[in-house]
Amino acid sequence: NAGVTQTPKFQVLKTGQSMTLQCAQDMNHNSMYWYRQDPGMGLRLIYYSASEGTTDKGEVPNGYNVSRLNKREFSLRLESAAPSQTSVYFCASLDWGIVGELFFGEGSRLTVL
Amino acid sequence: QKEVEQNSGPLSVPEGAIASLNCTYSDRGSQSFFWYRQYSGKSPELIMFIYSNGDKEDGRFTAQLNKASQYVSLLIRDSQPSDSATYLCAVNVGWGGSEKLVFGKGTKLTVNP
């Protein structure tokens, strides 16, 4: 069972470069999320998609865009990377039906030089 | 005020002791509360959830919820070195298809043998 798959796992960018983090889930969940985690800051919500076709801003959306391509896939794009976007990014999908449990990907470690 | 606040750490307890982790939240409409455990370099994993006021026990873990005080806690009895991790409190915020999980900054727990 794959669960939530994120790519790439590691990436180094130069300031001003762009990139897209890909996320796919195979659990048929409606809701998907992108969080970033910085030391001592916990998980901060960037964007989320409650259902296919909808996206909403979270706590720290500036500098990011998202696309909910279909029910399975939710991508996060950095159009012009900045050193402040150096972080670990987690994609997650949510099963509201039983518990409301978030299932996380393994994380993507991004460094912007 | 941040939506979810956790008691500042780090927290260090001896093996066999009770570890107490606390969390407060600001949205009185929140109905679902979660505790996630995150080992260093890994993704968060759900260990407890609670919806109703009172205590909920699962093995060595007890979650406590007081909605009037907007307070949720996690007790770990007979703490083991393997419990050493960062514990993240998460609260469901929003409704009507826009639900999202908001996390606290986390409390790092170290259990000393």
Coordinates of C-alpha atoms in Angstrom, one line a residue:
Chain A
N1 CA 0.0 0.0 0.0
A2 CA 1.6 3.3 -1.1
G3 CA -0.6 5.7 0.9
V4 CA 0.7 9.2 0.2
T5 CA 3.6 9.6 -2.2
Q6 CA 5.6 12.8 -2.5
T7 CA 8.3 13.6 -5.0
P8 CA 11.1 14.6 -4.9
K9 CA 12.3 13.7 -1.5
F10 CA 15.3 16.1 -1.7
Q11 CA 15.8 19.2 -3.8
V12 CA 18.3 22.1 -3.8
L13 CA 17.3 25.2 -5.7
K14 CA 18.9 28.6 -6.3
T15 CA 17.0 31.8 -5.4
G16 CA 14.6 32.6 -8.1
Q17 CA 14.2 29.1 -9.6
S18 CA 10.9 27.4 -9.8
M19 CA 9.8 23.9 -8.9
T20 CA 6.8 21.8 -8.3
L21 CA 6.3 19.3 -5.5
Q22 CA 4.1 16.4 -6.5
C23 CA 1.8 14.5 -4.2
A24 CA -0.5 11.5 -4.9
Q25 CA -2.7 9.4 -2.6
D26 CA -4.3 6.1 -3.4
M27 CA -6.8 6.0 -0.5
N28 CA -9.6 7.8 -2.2
H29 CA -9.6 10.6 0.3
N30 CA -11.4 13.8 -0.6
S31 CA -9.2 16.3 1.3
M32 CA -5.5 16.9 0.7
Y33 CA -3.1 19.3 2.4
W34 CA 0.4 20.8 2.1
Y35 CA 2.2 21.7 5.3
R36 CA 5.7 23.0 5.9
Q37 CA 7.8 22.3 9.0
D38 CA 10.6 24.5 10.3
P39 CA 12.6 23.9 13.5
G40 CA 10.5 24.8 16.5
M41 CA 7.5 25.9 14.4
G42 CA 5.5 22.7 14.2
L43 CA 3.4 22.1 11.1
R44 CA 2.1 25.1 9.3
L45 CA -0.6 24.8 6.7
I46 CA 0.2 26.3 3.3
Y47 CA -2.8 25.3 1.2
Y48 CA -5.5 22.7 1.3
S49 CA -8.1 21.2 -0.9
A50 CA -11.3 20.0 0.8
S51 CA -12.4 18.2 -2.4
E52 CA -11.6 17.9 -6.0
G53 CA -11.9 21.2 -7.7
T54 CA -11.4 23.4 -4.6
T55 CA -8.4 24.9 -3.0
D56 CA -8.0 27.2 0.0
K57 CA -5.2 29.2 1.6
G58 CA -3.9 28.1 4.9
E59 CA -1.7 30.0 7.4
V60 CA 1.4 30.6 5.2
P61 CA 0.3 30.7 1.5
N62 CA 2.5 33.5 0.2
G63 CA 5.0 32.4 -2.5
Y64 CA 3.1 29.2 -3.3
N65 CA 0.5 28.0 -5.7
V66 CA -1.3 24.7 -5.8
S67 CA -3.2 22.6 -8.2
R68 CA -5.7 19.8 -7.4
L69 CA -5.2 17.9 -10.6
N70 CA -7.8 15.2 -9.8
K71 CA -8.9 13.4 -6.7
R72 CA -5.6 11.6 -6.3
E73 CA -3.1 14.4 -7.0
F74 CA -2.3 17.7 -5.3
S75 CA 0.8 19.7 -6.4
L76 CA 2.6 22.6 -4.8
R77 CA 4.5 25.1 -6.9
L78 CA 7.1 27.6 -5.9
E79 CA 7.3 30.1 -8.8
S80 CA 10.4 32.0 -7.6
A81 CA 12.1 30.3 -4.7
A82 CA 13.4 32.3 -1.8
P83 CA 15.8 31.2 1.0
S84 CA 12.8 31.6 3.5
Q85 CA 11.2 28.7 1.7
T86 CA 13.9 26.3 2.9
S87 CA 11.9 23.8 4.8
V88 CA 10.5 20.2 5.0
Y89 CA 7.3 20.0 3.1
F90 CA 4.6 17.4 4.0
C91 CA 1.7 16.4 1.9
A92 CA -1.2 14.8 3.6
S93 CA -4.6 13.4 2.9
L94 CA -7.5 13.1 5.3
D95 CA -10.0 10.5 6.0
W96 CA -12.9 12.3 7.7
G97 CA -15.2 9.3 7.6
I98 CA -14.0 7.5 10.6
V99 CA -11.5 9.3 12.7
G100 CA -10.4 12.4 10.8
E101 CA -6.9 11.0 10.6
L102 CA -4.3 12.7 8.5
F103 CA -2.1 10.4 6.5
F104 CA 1.3 12.0 5.7
G105 CA 3.8 11.5 2.9
E106 CA 7.4 11.0 3.8
G107 CA 8.3 14.6 3.3
S108 CA 10.3 16.6 0.9
R109 CA 13.4 18.5 2.1
L110 CA 13.9 21.7 0.1
T111 CA 16.9 23.9 0.4
V112 CA 17.0 27.3 -1.4
L113 CA 20.4 28.8 -1.7
Chain B
Q1 CA -3.2 34.4 19.2
K2 CA -2.1 31.2 17.5
E3 CA -5.0 28.8 17.1
V4 CA -3.3 26.0 18.9
E5 CA -0.7 26.5 21.6
Q6 CA 1.4 23.8 23.3
N7 CA 3.4 24.0 26.5
S8 CA 6.9 25.0 25.8
G9 CA 9.5 22.2 25.9
P10 CA 11.6 20.4 25.8
L11 CA 10.3 18.0 28.4
S12 CA 12.6 15.5 30.0
V13 CA 11.3 12.6 32.3
P14 CA 12.9 9.5 33.7
E15 CA 12.0 6.1 32.4
G16 CA 8.8 4.9 34.1
A17 CA 7.5 8.3 35.0
I18 CA 4.4 10.0 33.7
A19 CA 4.8 12.6 31.0
S20 CA 2.2 15.3 30.7
L21 CA 1.7 17.3 27.5
N22 CA -0.7 20.2 27.3
C23 CA -2.5 22.1 24.5
T24 CA -4.9 24.9 24.3
Y25 CA -7.0 26.1 21.3
S26 CA -8.9 29.2 20.4
D27 CA -11.7 28.0 18.2
R28 CA -14.7 27.2 20.5
G29 CA -16.4 25.4 17.5
S30 CA -13.7 22.8 17.2
Q31 CA -15.0 19.3 17.7
S32 CA -12.0 17.0 17.0
F33 CA -8.7 16.9 18.7
F34 CA -5.6 14.8 17.9
W35 CA -2.2 13.9 19.2
Y36 CA 0.5 13.1 16.7
R37 CA 3.9 11.7 17.5
Q38 CA 6.9 12.5 15.3
Y39 CA 10.2 10.9 15.5
S40 CA 13.2 12.8 14.3
G41 CA 13.4 12.8 10.5
K42 CA 10.1 11.0 10.1
S43 CA 6.5 11.9 9.3
P44 CA 3.9 12.5 12.1
E45 CA 1.8 9.6 13.0
L46 CA -1.6 9.6 14.9
I47 CA -1.5 8.2 18.4
M48 CA -4.7 9.5 19.9
F49 CA -7.9 11.3 19.0
I50 CA -10.7 12.6 21.3
Y51 CA -14.1 14.2 20.5
S52 CA -15.9 14.2 23.9
N53 CA -15.2 15.9 27.2
G54 CA -13.4 13.7 29.7
D55 CA -10.7 11.1 29.4
K56 CA -9.9 8.5 26.7
E57 CA -7.4 5.8 27.5
D58 CA -5.5 3.7 25.0
G59 CA -2.8 1.5 26.6
R60 CA -0.2 3.8 28.3
F61 CA -1.7 6.9 26.7
T62 CA -4.6 9.0 28.1
A63 CA -6.1 12.0 26.3
Q64 CA -8.1 14.5 28.3
L65 CA -10.4 17.1 26.8
N66 CA -12.1 20.0 28.5
K67 CA -14.1 22.0 25.9
A68 CA -15.2 24.7 28.4
S69 CA -11.5 25.5 29.2
Q70 CA -10.5 24.8 25.6
Y71 CA -7.8 22.5 26.8
V72 CA -6.6 19.1 25.7
S73 CA -3.8 17.0 27.2
L74 CA -1.9 13.8 26.7
L75 CA -0.6 11.7 29.6
I76 CA 2.0 9.0 28.9
R77 CA 2.3 6.5 31.8
D78 CA 5.3 4.4 32.4
S79 CA 7.3 6.4 29.9
Q80 CA 9.8 4.5 27.8
P81 CA 12.9 5.7 25.9
S82 CA 11.0 4.8 22.7
D83 CA 8.5 7.5 23.6
S84 CA 11.2 10.1 23.0
A85 CA 9.8 12.2 20.1
T86 CA 8.0 15.4 19.4
Y87 CA 4.3 15.4 20.2
L88 CA 2.0 17.6 18.1
C89 CA -1.4 18.6 19.1
A90 CA -3.9 19.2 16.3
V91 CA -7.3 20.7 16.3
N92 CA -10.0 20.6 13.6
V93 CA -11.0 24.1 12.6
G94 CA -13.7 25.1 10.2
W95 CA -16.9 23.4 8.9
G96 CA -19.0 22.8 5.8
G97 CA -16.3 21.2 3.7
S98 CA -13.6 23.6 4.7
E99 CA -12.3 21.7 7.7
K100 CA -8.6 21.7 8.2
L101 CA -6.3 20.5 10.9
V102 CA -4.2 23.1 12.7
F103 CA -1.1 22.0 14.6
G104 CA 0.7 23.4 17.6
K105 CA 4.4 23.9 17.5
G106 CA 5.0 20.6 19.2
T107 CA 6.6 19.5 22.5
K108 CA 9.8 17.5 22.4
L109 CA 9.9 14.7 24.9
T110 CA 13.0 12.9 26.1
V111 CA 12.7 9.9 28.3
N112 CA 15.9 9.1 30.0
P113 CA 16.8 5.5 30.8

